[in-house]
Short mmCIF file of C-alpha atoms in Angstrom, two decimals:
data_model
loop_
_atom_site.label_atom_id
_atom_site.label_comp_id
_atom_site.label_asym_id
_atom_site.label_seq_id
_atom_site.Cartn_x
_atom_site.Cartn_y
_atom_site.Cartn_z
CA MET A 1 2.54 5.91 29.56
CA ILE A 2 1.02 7.54 26.51
CA ASP A 3 -2.74 8.01 26.42
CA TYR A 4 -3.60 7.26 22.82
CA THR A 5 -7.24 8.22 23.17
CA SER A 6 -6.25 11.78 23.97
CA VAL A 7 -3.55 11.78 21.30
CA LEU A 8 -5.71 10.70 18.41
CA SER A 9 -7.87 13.06 16.42
CA LYS A 10 -11.48 12.87 17.59
CA THR A 11 -12.59 13.31 14.01
CA VAL A 12 -10.75 10.17 13.03
CA THR A 13 -11.61 8.05 16.04
CA GLY A 14 -15.22 9.10 15.48
CA LEU A 15 -15.25 7.58 11.99
CA LYS A 16 -17.10 4.30 11.66
CA LYS A 17 -15.12 1.27 10.54
CA SER A 18 -16.02 0.39 6.96
CA GLY A 19 -18.85 -2.17 6.95
CA ILE A 20 -17.31 -4.03 4.06
CA ARG A 21 -14.00 -4.23 5.91
CA LYS A 22 -15.79 -5.82 8.88
CA PHE A 23 -17.30 -8.44 6.61
CA PHE A 24 -14.02 -9.07 4.80
CA ASP A 25 -12.26 -9.56 8.14
CA LEU A 26 -14.67 -12.41 8.84
CA LEU A 27 -13.79 -14.02 5.52
CA ASN A 28 -10.06 -13.78 5.97
CA ASP A 29 -10.20 -16.36 8.75
CA GLU A 30 -8.59 -19.77 8.10
CA SER A 31 -11.92 -21.52 8.73
CA MET A 32 -13.38 -19.79 5.66
CA LYS A 33 -11.18 -21.55 3.10
CA ASP A 34 -14.09 -23.58 1.65
CA VAL A 35 -16.31 -20.54 1.17
CA VAL A 36 -17.35 -19.63 -2.35
CA GLY A 37 -17.39 -15.86 -2.37
CA LEU A 38 -18.87 -13.29 -4.71
CA THR A 39 -17.48 -10.43 -2.69
CA VAL A 40 -14.48 -9.06 -4.49
CA GLY A 41 -14.70 -5.55 -5.89
CA GLN A 42 -12.00 -5.92 -8.49
CA PRO A 43 -11.64 -7.53 -11.91
CA ASP A 44 -10.69 -11.21 -12.16
CA PHE A 45 -8.68 -10.39 -15.27
CA VAL A 46 -4.96 -9.81 -15.05
CA THR A 47 -3.66 -6.52 -16.46
CA PRO A 48 -3.20 -7.16 -20.22
CA TRP A 49 0.34 -8.27 -20.97
CA HIS A 50 1.34 -5.38 -23.21
CA ILE A 51 0.48 -3.00 -20.37
CA ARG A 52 2.40 -5.04 -17.79
CA GLU A 53 5.30 -5.18 -20.20
CA ALA A 54 5.38 -1.40 -20.55
CA GLY A 55 5.74 -1.17 -16.77
CA ILE A 56 8.47 -3.81 -16.75
CA GLU A 57 10.31 -2.13 -19.59
CA SER A 58 10.32 1.19 -17.74
CA LEU A 59 11.95 -0.57 -14.78
CA GLN A 60 14.49 -2.29 -17.02
CA LYS A 61 15.46 1.07 -18.44
CA GLY A 62 15.90 2.43 -14.95
CA LYS A 63 13.00 4.86 -15.05
CA THR A 64 12.63 4.85 -11.29
CA TYR A 65 12.53 8.59 -10.66
CA TYR A 66 9.68 10.90 -9.59
CA SER A 67 7.36 12.21 -12.25
CA PRO A 68 6.14 15.81 -12.31
CA ASN A 69 3.52 16.38 -9.57
CA ALA A 70 0.57 16.22 -11.92
CA GLY A 71 1.96 13.17 -13.72
CA PHE A 72 4.01 12.72 -16.88
CA THR A 73 2.91 15.18 -19.56
CA GLN A 74 2.54 12.32 -22.02
CA LEU A 75 0.12 10.56 -19.69
CA GLN A 76 -1.88 13.75 -19.17
CA PHE A 77 -1.99 14.11 -22.93
CA GLU A 78 -3.23 10.53 -23.33
CA ILE A 79 -5.87 10.99 -20.60
CA SER A 80 -7.11 14.09 -22.35
CA ALA A 81 -7.27 12.24 -25.71
CA TYR A 82 -9.01 9.24 -24.09
CA LEU A 83 -11.71 11.37 -22.44
CA LYS A 84 -12.40 13.02 -25.80
CA ARG A 85 -12.37 9.75 -27.73
CA ARG A 86 -14.52 7.74 -25.35
CA PHE A 87 -16.86 10.28 -23.73
CA ASP A 88 -16.60 13.41 -25.89
CA LEU A 89 -15.17 15.40 -22.97
CA SER A 90 -12.84 18.32 -23.65
CA TYR A 91 -10.06 18.62 -21.09
CA ARG A 92 -6.67 20.07 -21.86
CA PRO A 93 -3.80 17.91 -20.58
CA GLU A 94 -3.06 20.46 -17.87
CA GLU A 95 -6.64 20.15 -16.63
CA THR A 96 -5.88 16.62 -15.47
CA VAL A 97 -3.96 15.27 -12.46
CA VAL A 98 -2.64 11.73 -12.23
CA THR A 99 -3.47 10.34 -8.78
CA VAL A 100 -2.91 7.27 -6.65
CA GLY A 101 -6.06 5.45 -7.70
CA GLY A 102 -9.46 7.00 -8.22
CA SER A 103 -9.65 7.15 -4.43
CA GLU A 104 -7.06 9.89 -4.21
CA ALA A 105 -8.90 11.87 -6.87
CA ILE A 106 -12.03 11.71 -4.69
CA ASP A 107 -10.04 12.72 -1.62
CA LEU A 108 -8.42 15.69 -3.40
CA ALA A 109 -11.73 16.97 -4.71
CA ILE A 110 -13.44 16.84 -1.33
CA ARG A 111 -10.49 18.27 0.56
CA ALA A 112 -10.02 21.15 -1.88
CA ILE A 113 -13.65 22.19 -1.74
CA VAL A 114 -15.31 21.23 1.54
CA GLU A 115 -14.93 23.42 4.63
CA PRO A 116 -16.35 22.86 8.12
CA GLY A 117 -20.12 23.10 8.05
CA ASP A 118 -20.43 22.63 4.29
CA GLU A 119 -22.98 20.08 3.18
CA VAL A 120 -22.15 17.37 0.68
CA ILE A 121 -24.96 15.36 -0.86
CA VAL A 122 -23.97 11.70 -0.82
CA PRO A 123 -26.35 9.31 -2.59
CA THR A 124 -26.45 5.85 -1.05
CA PRO A 125 -26.07 2.92 -1.40
CA SER A 126 -22.63 3.83 -2.67
CA PHE A 127 -18.90 3.31 -2.33
CA VAL A 128 -17.86 3.69 1.28
CA CYS A 129 -15.34 6.54 1.16
CA TYR A 130 -17.33 9.71 0.49
CA ASP A 131 -18.93 10.08 3.91
CA PRO A 132 -15.74 9.69 6.00
CA ILE A 133 -13.67 12.01 3.81
CA VAL A 134 -16.35 14.68 4.03
CA ARG A 135 -16.37 14.27 7.83
CA MET A 136 -12.58 14.53 7.99
CA CYS A 137 -12.93 17.94 6.35
CA GLY A 138 -15.52 18.96 8.95
CA GLY A 139 -18.22 18.78 6.30
CA VAL A 140 -21.68 17.35 6.77
CA PRO A 141 -22.69 14.41 4.58
CA VAL A 142 -26.33 14.75 3.56
CA ILE A 143 -27.48 11.26 2.66
CA LEU A 144 -29.74 10.95 -0.36
CA GLU A 145 -31.23 7.47 -0.29
CA THR A 146 -31.79 6.18 -3.81
CA LYS A 147 -34.56 3.64 -4.25
CA MET A 148 -35.02 0.40 -6.09
CA GLU A 149 -38.31 1.63 -7.58
CA ASN A 150 -36.28 4.43 -9.23
CA ASN A 151 -33.65 1.91 -10.35
CA PHE A 152 -31.31 3.45 -7.74
CA LYS A 153 -31.01 6.69 -9.72
CA ILE A 154 -31.20 10.19 -8.27
CA THR A 155 -34.48 11.88 -9.17
CA PRO A 156 -34.75 15.68 -9.58
CA GLU A 157 -37.27 15.74 -6.71
CA GLU A 158 -34.87 13.95 -4.36
CA LEU A 159 -32.01 16.23 -5.34
CA LYS A 160 -34.11 19.34 -4.92
CA ALA A 161 -35.15 18.26 -1.43
CA ALA A 162 -31.52 17.61 -0.44
CA ILE A 163 -30.12 20.97 -1.60
CA THR A 164 -29.85 23.75 0.98
CA ASP A 165 -27.94 27.03 0.96
CA LYS A 166 -25.09 25.15 2.65
CA THR A 167 -24.72 22.57 -0.11
CA LYS A 168 -21.22 22.71 -1.51
CA MET A 169 -20.98 19.48 -3.42
CA LEU A 170 -22.97 16.67 -4.97
CA VAL A 171 -21.32 13.27 -5.24
CA LEU A 172 -22.47 11.50 -8.41
CA PRO A 173 -21.34 7.86 -8.18
CA TYR A 174 -22.45 6.34 -11.50
CA PRO A 175 -22.13 3.63 -12.75
CA ASN A 176 -22.74 2.67 -9.17
CA ASN A 177 -21.03 0.34 -6.78
CA PRO A 178 -22.93 -1.57 -5.30
CA THR A 179 -26.25 -1.25 -7.16
CA GLY A 180 -25.08 -1.43 -10.78
CA ALA A 181 -27.27 1.59 -11.56
CA ILE A 182 -26.33 4.11 -14.22
CA MET A 183 -27.69 7.52 -15.13
CA THR A 184 -28.45 8.25 -18.77
CA ARG A 185 -27.97 11.58 -20.50
CA GLU A 186 -31.70 12.36 -20.18
CA GLU A 187 -31.68 11.59 -16.47
CA LEU A 188 -28.61 13.76 -15.91
CA GLU A 189 -30.21 16.53 -17.99
CA ALA A 190 -33.11 16.47 -15.54
CA LEU A 191 -30.73 17.15 -12.62
CA ALA A 192 -28.66 19.81 -14.37
CA PRO A 193 -31.13 22.74 -14.01
CA LEU A 194 -30.91 22.30 -10.21
CA LEU A 195 -27.13 22.75 -10.36
CA ARG A 196 -26.36 25.12 -13.24
CA ASP A 197 -26.95 28.47 -11.55
CA THR A 198 -25.44 27.44 -8.23
CA ASN A 199 -21.99 27.16 -6.71
CA ILE A 200 -22.46 23.44 -6.14
CA VAL A 201 -19.63 21.34 -7.51
CA VAL A 202 -20.37 17.86 -8.80
CA LEU A 203 -17.87 15.17 -7.89
CA SER A 204 -18.54 12.65 -10.63
CA ASP A 205 -16.99 9.32 -9.72
CA GLU A 206 -16.78 7.57 -13.08
CA ILE A 207 -14.38 4.76 -12.23
CA TYR A 208 -16.83 2.21 -13.74
CA ALA A 209 -17.63 4.29 -16.85
CA GLU A 210 -16.32 1.63 -19.23
CA MET A 211 -18.52 -1.00 -17.60
CA THR A 212 -21.75 0.35 -19.03
CA TYR A 213 -24.04 -2.15 -20.71
CA ASP A 214 -26.90 -1.64 -23.19
CA GLY A 215 -25.67 1.83 -24.14
CA GLU A 216 -22.87 4.35 -23.76
CA HIS A 217 -21.75 6.01 -20.56
CA CYS A 218 -22.59 9.70 -20.32
CA SER A 219 -20.56 12.02 -18.10
CA ILE A 220 -22.39 14.93 -16.51
CA ALA A 221 -19.42 17.09 -17.53
CA SER A 222 -20.50 16.69 -21.16
CA LEU A 223 -23.79 18.52 -20.50
CA ASP A 224 -24.14 22.22 -21.28
CA GLY A 225 -23.07 24.36 -18.36
CA MET A 226 -21.88 21.42 -16.26
CA TRP A 227 -18.22 21.10 -17.29
CA GLU A 228 -17.24 24.17 -15.25
CA ARG A 229 -18.80 22.78 -12.08
CA THR A 230 -17.64 19.17 -12.30
CA VAL A 231 -14.64 17.28 -10.98
CA LEU A 232 -14.36 13.98 -12.82
CA ALA A 233 -12.64 11.23 -10.83
CA SER A 234 -11.64 8.04 -12.59
CA GLY A 235 -8.79 5.62 -12.98
CA PHE A 236 -7.24 2.55 -14.52
CA SER A 237 -8.21 -0.07 -11.91
CA LYS A 238 -11.48 -1.27 -13.37
CA ALA A 239 -11.24 -0.44 -17.08
CA TYR A 240 -7.80 -2.00 -17.55
CA ALA A 241 -7.80 -4.45 -14.61
CA MET A 242 -5.01 -2.47 -12.93
CA THR A 243 -6.16 -2.29 -9.29
CA GLY A 244 -2.79 -3.05 -7.75
CA TRP A 245 -0.99 -0.41 -9.82
CA ARG A 246 -2.84 2.25 -7.84
CA LEU A 247 -3.36 4.73 -10.60
CA GLY A 248 -6.21 7.12 -11.24
CA TYR A 249 -6.80 10.66 -12.39
CA LEU A 250 -9.05 13.63 -12.06
CA ALA A 251 -10.11 16.16 -14.66
CA ALA A 252 -11.48 19.55 -13.75
CA PRO A 253 -11.38 23.25 -14.64
CA ALA A 254 -7.98 24.89 -14.09
CA PRO A 255 -8.83 26.90 -10.93
CA LEU A 256 -9.88 23.68 -9.19
CA VAL A 257 -6.95 21.66 -10.54
CA GLU A 258 -4.51 24.28 -9.29
CA GLN A 259 -5.71 23.86 -5.69
CA MET A 260 -6.16 20.08 -5.77
CA LEU A 261 -2.66 19.80 -7.16
CA LYS A 262 -1.33 21.61 -4.08
CA ILE A 263 -2.76 18.94 -1.77
CA HIS A 264 -1.49 16.18 -4.03
CA GLN A 265 1.97 17.75 -4.11
CA TYR A 266 2.23 18.01 -0.33
CA ALA A 267 0.63 14.67 0.50
CA ILE A 268 1.73 12.36 -2.31
CA MET A 269 4.34 14.11 -4.45
CA CYS A 270 3.45 12.10 -7.52
CA ALA A 271 1.75 8.86 -8.52
CA PRO A 272 4.00 5.78 -8.99
CA THR A 273 6.21 6.22 -12.04
CA THR A 274 6.13 2.57 -13.17
CA SER A 275 2.35 2.61 -13.13
CA GLN A 276 2.30 5.79 -15.16
CA PHE A 277 4.37 4.22 -17.93
CA ALA A 278 2.03 1.23 -17.97
CA ALA A 279 -0.95 3.58 -18.09
CA ILE A 280 0.40 5.41 -21.14
CA GLU A 281 0.49 2.06 -22.97
CA ALA A 282 -3.01 1.23 -21.68
CA LEU A 283 -4.49 4.43 -23.03
CA LYS A 284 -2.65 4.24 -26.35
CA ASN A 285 -3.31 0.59 -27.18
CA GLY A 286 -5.84 -0.76 -24.68
CA ASP A 287 -9.25 0.02 -26.16
CA ASP A 288 -9.64 -3.53 -27.47
CA ASP A 289 -8.75 -5.00 -24.07
CA ILE A 290 -11.54 -2.97 -22.50
CA ARG A 291 -13.99 -4.21 -25.12
CA THR A 292 -13.06 -7.85 -24.56
CA MET A 293 -13.36 -7.60 -20.78
CA VAL A 294 -16.60 -5.63 -20.87
CA GLU A 295 -18.19 -8.16 -23.24
CA GLU A 296 -17.29 -10.90 -20.78
CA TYR A 297 -18.73 -8.97 -17.80
CA ASP A 298 -21.86 -8.36 -19.81
CA ARG A 299 -22.34 -12.09 -20.43
CA ARG A 300 -21.86 -12.84 -16.73
CA ARG A 301 -24.22 -10.00 -15.84
CA ARG A 302 -27.01 -11.62 -17.86
CA TYR A 303 -26.15 -15.01 -16.45
CA ILE A 304 -26.26 -13.98 -12.80
CA TYR A 305 -29.32 -11.79 -13.25
CA GLU A 306 -31.27 -14.65 -14.85
CA GLY A 307 -29.86 -17.07 -12.28
CA LEU A 308 -31.09 -15.00 -9.33
CA LYS A 309 -34.48 -14.49 -10.95
CA ARG A 310 -34.77 -18.22 -11.57
CA ILE A 311 -34.25 -19.01 -7.89
CA GLY A 312 -36.88 -16.48 -6.92
CA ILE A 313 -34.77 -13.51 -5.81
CA ASP A 314 -35.98 -10.10 -6.99
CA CYS A 315 -33.37 -7.98 -8.65
CA PHE A 316 -32.88 -4.67 -10.29
CA GLU A 317 -31.17 -5.45 -13.60
CA PRO A 318 -27.76 -3.80 -13.29
CA LYS A 319 -26.70 -1.57 -16.18
CA GLY A 320 -23.17 -0.80 -15.09
CA ALA A 321 -20.14 -1.77 -12.97
CA PHE A 322 -19.82 -5.50 -12.13
CA TYR A 323 -22.21 -5.85 -9.24
CA ILE A 324 -25.79 -6.93 -8.81
CA PHE A 325 -27.83 -5.81 -5.81
CA PRO A 326 -30.61 -8.32 -5.12
CA ASP A 327 -33.62 -7.41 -3.02
CA ILE A 328 -33.81 -9.87 -0.12
CA ARG A 329 -36.54 -8.13 1.88
CA LYS A 330 -39.10 -10.84 1.26
CA PHE A 331 -37.07 -13.35 3.25
CA GLY A 332 -37.67 -11.41 6.43
CA LEU A 333 -34.04 -11.25 7.52
CA SER A 334 -31.83 -8.22 7.88
CA SER A 335 -29.06 -7.92 5.30
CA GLU A 336 -26.50 -8.88 7.86
CA GLU A 337 -28.47 -11.91 9.11
CA PHE A 338 -29.07 -13.06 5.55
CA CYS A 339 -25.40 -12.80 4.60
CA ASN A 340 -24.15 -14.31 7.84
CA ARG A 341 -26.47 -17.30 7.59
CA LEU A 342 -25.61 -17.80 3.92
CA LEU A 343 -21.97 -17.70 4.93
CA TYR A 344 -22.10 -20.00 7.95
CA GLU A 345 -24.82 -22.40 6.84
CA HIS A 346 -24.11 -22.63 3.11
CA ARG A 347 -20.52 -21.41 2.80
CA CYS A 348 -21.23 -18.67 0.29
CA ALA A 349 -20.18 -15.07 0.83
CA ILE A 350 -21.93 -11.97 -0.46
CA VAL A 351 -21.74 -8.51 1.10
CA PRO A 352 -24.62 -7.08 3.19
CA GLY A 353 -26.14 -4.04 1.50
CA THR A 354 -25.79 -2.06 4.73
CA ALA A 355 -22.02 -1.95 4.15
CA PHE A 356 -22.85 0.72 1.57
CA GLY A 357 -25.12 2.86 3.74
CA ASP A 358 -28.25 2.34 5.81
CA SER A 359 -30.34 2.46 2.64
CA GLY A 360 -28.72 -0.84 1.63
CA GLU A 361 -30.80 -2.62 4.29
CA GLY A 362 -32.80 -5.38 2.63
CA PHE A 363 -30.22 -5.84 -0.13
CA ALA A 364 -26.89 -7.55 -0.67
CA ARG A 365 -24.05 -6.88 -3.08
CA ILE A 366 -22.95 -9.67 -5.37
CA SER A 367 -19.90 -9.21 -7.56
CA TYR A 368 -19.80 -11.03 -10.87
CA ALA A 369 -16.10 -10.46 -11.46
CA TYR A 370 -15.75 -14.26 -11.34
CA SER A 371 -15.74 -17.17 -13.78
CA VAL A 372 -19.06 -18.64 -14.87
CA LYS A 373 -18.15 -21.88 -13.12
CA HIS A 374 -17.60 -20.03 -9.83
CA ILE A 375 -20.81 -18.04 -10.23
CA THR A 376 -22.74 -21.24 -10.97
CA GLU A 377 -21.51 -22.87 -7.76
CA ALA A 378 -22.32 -19.76 -5.70
CA LEU A 379 -25.81 -19.56 -7.21
CA SER A 380 -26.51 -23.16 -6.29
CA ARG A 381 -25.50 -22.44 -2.69
CA ILE A 382 -27.69 -19.33 -2.58
CA GLU A 383 -30.55 -21.38 -4.01
CA ALA A 384 -30.11 -24.07 -1.36
CA PHE A 385 -30.13 -21.39 1.32
CA VAL A 386 -33.23 -19.50 0.20
CA LYS A 387 -35.14 -22.80 -0.05
CA THR A 388 -34.70 -23.13 3.71
CA LEU A 389 -36.25 -19.71 4.39
CA MET B 1 -22.24 -12.21 -33.23
CA MET B 2 -21.24 -15.38 -35.05
CA ASP B 3 -17.52 -14.92 -34.39
CA LYS B 4 -18.10 -13.93 -30.77
CA PHE B 5 -20.30 -16.93 -30.16
CA LEU B 6 -17.71 -19.28 -31.65
CA LYS B 7 -14.92 -17.62 -29.66
CA LEU B 8 -16.94 -18.09 -26.48
CA LEU B 9 -17.37 -21.80 -27.24
CA GLU B 10 -13.74 -22.16 -28.29
CA ASP B 11 -12.63 -20.75 -24.94
CA ASN B 12 -15.01 -22.88 -22.90
CA ALA B 13 -16.71 -25.87 -24.50
CA THR B 14 -18.36 -26.83 -21.20
CA LEU B 15 -20.91 -24.01 -21.37
CA THR B 16 -24.37 -25.54 -21.72
CA PRO B 17 -26.89 -24.31 -24.30
CA GLU B 18 -28.90 -22.90 -21.38
CA GLN B 19 -25.92 -20.90 -20.10
CA LEU B 20 -25.01 -19.74 -23.60
CA ALA B 21 -28.59 -18.63 -24.26
CA VAL B 22 -28.68 -16.36 -21.22
CA MET B 23 -25.21 -15.00 -21.84
CA CYS B 24 -25.85 -14.27 -25.51
CA LYS B 25 -29.44 -13.05 -25.09
CA LYS B 26 -30.89 -15.82 -27.24
CA GLU B 27 -33.41 -18.65 -26.93
CA VAL B 28 -32.08 -22.05 -25.89
CA GLY B 29 -33.62 -23.59 -29.00
CA ASP B 30 -31.81 -21.10 -31.24
CA ILE B 31 -28.50 -21.85 -29.56
CA LYS B 32 -28.98 -25.59 -30.06
CA LYS B 33 -29.84 -25.00 -33.72
CA MET B 34 -26.80 -22.77 -34.20
CA ILE B 35 -24.46 -25.38 -32.72
CA GLU B 36 -26.06 -28.12 -34.79
CA GLN B 37 -25.64 -26.07 -37.96
CA TYR B 38 -22.00 -25.28 -37.15
CA GLU B 39 -21.36 -28.97 -36.60
CA LYS B 40 -23.12 -29.87 -39.84
CA ASP B 41 -21.13 -27.25 -41.78
CA GLY B 42 -17.88 -28.48 -40.29
CA VAL B 43 -17.24 -25.12 -38.59
CA ILE B 44 -17.27 -26.86 -35.21
CA LEU B 45 -15.21 -30.03 -35.65
CA GLY B 46 -15.13 -31.39 -32.14
CA TYR B 47 -14.77 -30.77 -28.42
CA LYS B 48 -11.61 -31.68 -26.54
CA THR B 49 -10.06 -31.20 -23.13
CA MET B 50 -6.76 -29.44 -22.51
CA ILE B 51 -4.63 -31.84 -20.47
CA ASP B 52 -1.15 -31.23 -19.12
CA TRP B 53 0.19 -34.78 -19.57
CA ASP B 54 3.44 -33.75 -17.90
CA LYS B 55 1.55 -33.82 -14.64
CA THR B 56 0.57 -37.44 -15.15
CA ASP B 57 2.58 -40.69 -15.35
CA ARG B 58 2.12 -40.91 -19.08
CA GLU B 59 5.38 -41.28 -20.99
CA TYR B 60 5.41 -39.46 -24.30
CA VAL B 61 7.53 -37.34 -26.58
CA THR B 62 6.54 -34.78 -29.15
CA ALA B 63 8.52 -33.87 -32.23
CA LEU B 64 8.23 -31.25 -34.93
CA ILE B 65 9.38 -32.60 -38.27
CA GLU B 66 10.22 -30.38 -41.20
CA VAL B 67 9.44 -32.21 -44.43
CA LYS B 68 10.47 -31.22 -47.94
CA ILE B 69 8.47 -32.80 -50.72
CA THR B 70 8.06 -32.76 -54.47
CA PRO B 71 4.59 -31.48 -55.31
CA GLN B 72 2.59 -33.73 -57.62
CA ARG B 73 1.48 -32.46 -60.98
CA ASP B 74 -2.30 -32.51 -60.42
CA ARG B 75 -2.76 -32.44 -56.70
CA GLY B 76 0.09 -30.25 -55.46
CA PHE B 77 0.86 -31.09 -51.86
CA ASP B 78 -2.54 -32.46 -50.92
CA ARG B 79 -1.99 -36.11 -51.80
CA VAL B 80 1.21 -36.34 -49.80
CA ALA B 81 -0.36 -34.40 -46.95
CA GLU B 82 -3.23 -36.87 -46.86
CA ARG B 83 -0.87 -39.82 -46.71
CA ILE B 84 0.86 -38.20 -43.75
CA TYR B 85 -2.10 -36.98 -41.72
CA ASN B 86 -3.79 -40.36 -41.82
CA PHE B 87 -1.15 -41.74 -39.47
CA PRO B 88 -2.64 -41.59 -35.98
CA GLU B 89 0.73 -40.48 -34.57
CA VAL B 90 0.39 -37.19 -36.47
CA GLN B 91 -1.21 -34.55 -34.25
CA ASN B 92 -0.85 -31.48 -36.45
CA LEU B 93 0.07 -30.96 -40.06
CA TYR B 94 0.64 -27.62 -41.73
CA LEU B 95 1.69 -26.60 -45.23
CA MET B 96 4.32 -23.93 -44.72
CA SER B 97 5.89 -21.11 -46.63
CA GLY B 98 9.66 -20.76 -46.37
CA GLY B 99 12.46 -23.28 -46.09
CA TYR B 100 10.40 -26.47 -46.05
CA ASP B 101 6.96 -27.61 -47.13
CA LEU B 102 5.19 -29.52 -44.38
CA ALA B 103 5.41 -29.11 -40.62
CA VAL B 104 4.41 -32.38 -38.95
CA LEU B 105 3.83 -32.53 -35.23
CA ILE B 106 3.90 -36.07 -34.01
CA GLU B 107 3.55 -37.75 -30.69
CA GLY B 108 5.08 -41.06 -29.66
CA LYS B 109 5.81 -43.00 -26.51
CA THR B 110 9.59 -42.75 -26.82
CA MET B 111 12.20 -41.03 -28.94
CA LYS B 112 12.93 -44.39 -30.48
CA GLU B 113 9.35 -44.75 -31.54
CA VAL B 114 9.37 -41.30 -33.15
CA ALA B 115 12.68 -42.04 -34.89
CA TYR B 116 11.20 -45.28 -36.21
CA PHE B 117 8.13 -43.43 -37.50
CA VAL B 118 10.25 -40.86 -39.33
CA ALA B 119 12.62 -43.38 -40.81
CA GLN B 120 10.15 -46.10 -41.71
CA LYS B 121 6.91 -44.28 -42.46
CA LEU B 122 7.59 -40.66 -43.29
CA ALA B 123 10.89 -40.68 -45.14
CA THR B 124 9.86 -43.65 -47.22
CA ILE B 125 6.91 -41.89 -48.83
CA GLU B 126 7.86 -41.24 -52.42
CA ASP B 127 7.88 -37.47 -53.08
CA VAL B 128 9.37 -36.84 -49.63
CA ILE B 129 12.80 -35.36 -50.35
CA SER B 130 14.07 -34.82 -46.82
CA THR B 131 13.09 -34.61 -43.15
CA ALA B 132 14.53 -32.76 -40.13
CA THR B 133 13.30 -33.86 -36.71
CA HIS B 134 13.19 -31.52 -33.71
CA PHE B 135 12.15 -32.92 -30.35
CA VAL B 136 10.02 -30.75 -28.10
CA LEU B 137 11.70 -30.26 -24.72
CA ARG B 138 8.88 -28.49 -22.99
CA LYS B 139 5.42 -27.21 -23.85
CA TYR B 140 4.85 -23.69 -22.47
CA LYS B 141 1.63 -22.78 -24.22
CA ASP B 142 -0.83 -24.55 -26.47
CA LYS B 143 -4.03 -23.19 -28.04
CA GLY B 144 -3.83 -20.09 -25.87
CA VAL B 145 -3.48 -22.06 -22.65
CA ILE B 146 -0.33 -21.64 -20.56
CA TYR B 147 0.99 -24.95 -19.22
CA GLY B 148 2.36 -25.52 -15.75
CA VAL B 149 0.45 -22.62 -14.23
CA VAL B 150 -2.62 -23.29 -12.15
CA ASP B 151 -5.20 -20.53 -12.19
CA VAL B 152 -5.63 -19.45 -8.57
CA ASP B 153 -7.77 -16.54 -7.48
CA GLU B 154 -5.30 -14.57 -5.42
CA ARG B 155 -7.37 -11.44 -5.10
CA GLY B 156 -8.33 -12.10 -1.49
CA ASN B 157 -10.81 -9.93 0.29
CA CYS B 158 -9.15 -6.61 -0.28
CA GLY B 159 -10.43 -3.33 -1.61
CA GLN B 160 -13.99 -2.15 -1.37
#
């Protein structure tokens, strides 16, 4: 008889199950078929046809082989051109690595840099993967709780207080999932002096960069003296509605790329070839698709923000991504109670803010990657629920 | 703004002025005025529903008819076009470049009915030189809407 508890890594068994996964498991039950959910963290658009067709064509032509480890040179070239065109970032093609989703880019950056005992500043509420990956490397996540009164941005004071001589990395997850917060150039400039003369590397997760409303996205790597200490992680999932293709990339200075590429080479070999051919088409001819989708998200963003305000729920107006993070503290329920009661009593699903860190208590994440009709129905259920509180 | 607003309405005519106002960052009153003006100017001509009749019991056939005509001295093709589009059977009518002059899309209950329309009403118009009738076997897409496919959210609760 094998004793699995002694077989398994204590580091892994010690990881908490993702809070969002727990909630999603509830929803996947047969009895939840009538639930109107605003939970999904992926676009409701289908990958634009010309991009799908490029993938199909590559299969028809039998292009089913491995690509070079870092990705096809043409794709690296297109990524480099895209980053310049859209965000004025200067990366040579060889300073990019094509990864399996933005998630792998995050994983590579943390694994290449963090050693046991190193501290990594993780702002929360945020995407659920940073903390466990840091722990798997033996690192120590230092949670920086962003606040609604600061529009969920990192302030210089908060950053200063979180930095110690053990700090190895700062995770910068903007535009932010789940809050919808962004950081402007001025706000990033205010953080930069705390980082410039240090050996702290910034892991800038910019997967939602294209979903920036009322202004342009600014990457911290575009600030003076920050390029050399930044790993930019991004991908195709959100901008081009390509979640299932599992394709992302990182961009970083050559000495970092060289080491991250080693991990990628041993663990993954290369990102899926079909997806890479589709991505080349996306980057070459997909700017208009992004614009069309972002305009539609923007309209829904205004609609849901006004809708929540109208029914008396306080909200920070999201400026990025496709989530809104209403403040439910005044109803006197915990996030989990609120979401569970909304689910069971009014058949509407939204995600408890605590799924994104303890600082999400008192909030809930609502995705507006849904049709207006769907959002309208969900809002009416939320309204009916809060009237009972 | 104007084009985007019209595109939004073209894609979904069920949006209320209140919804449109929030989505376009405008006042409800302004939206109502804009729509009214577009209607007055004939930019917005009507509001219809996309129906896949193949999923109902309704019996119908659609045909595309190529029509060659002799243009009239003063009014070119317009007079003949007018005579044709006034028939309620005619759904679409286009003046074409190329091998024929008018493309007429007509709908009837049966092939016989369509044949009767072509023979008795269309071909008999003076100035009509010839007609060629093509019956539609299946409609795949109309006005940007794909037929036979029901939009289902298959995303499930995956991802983060």
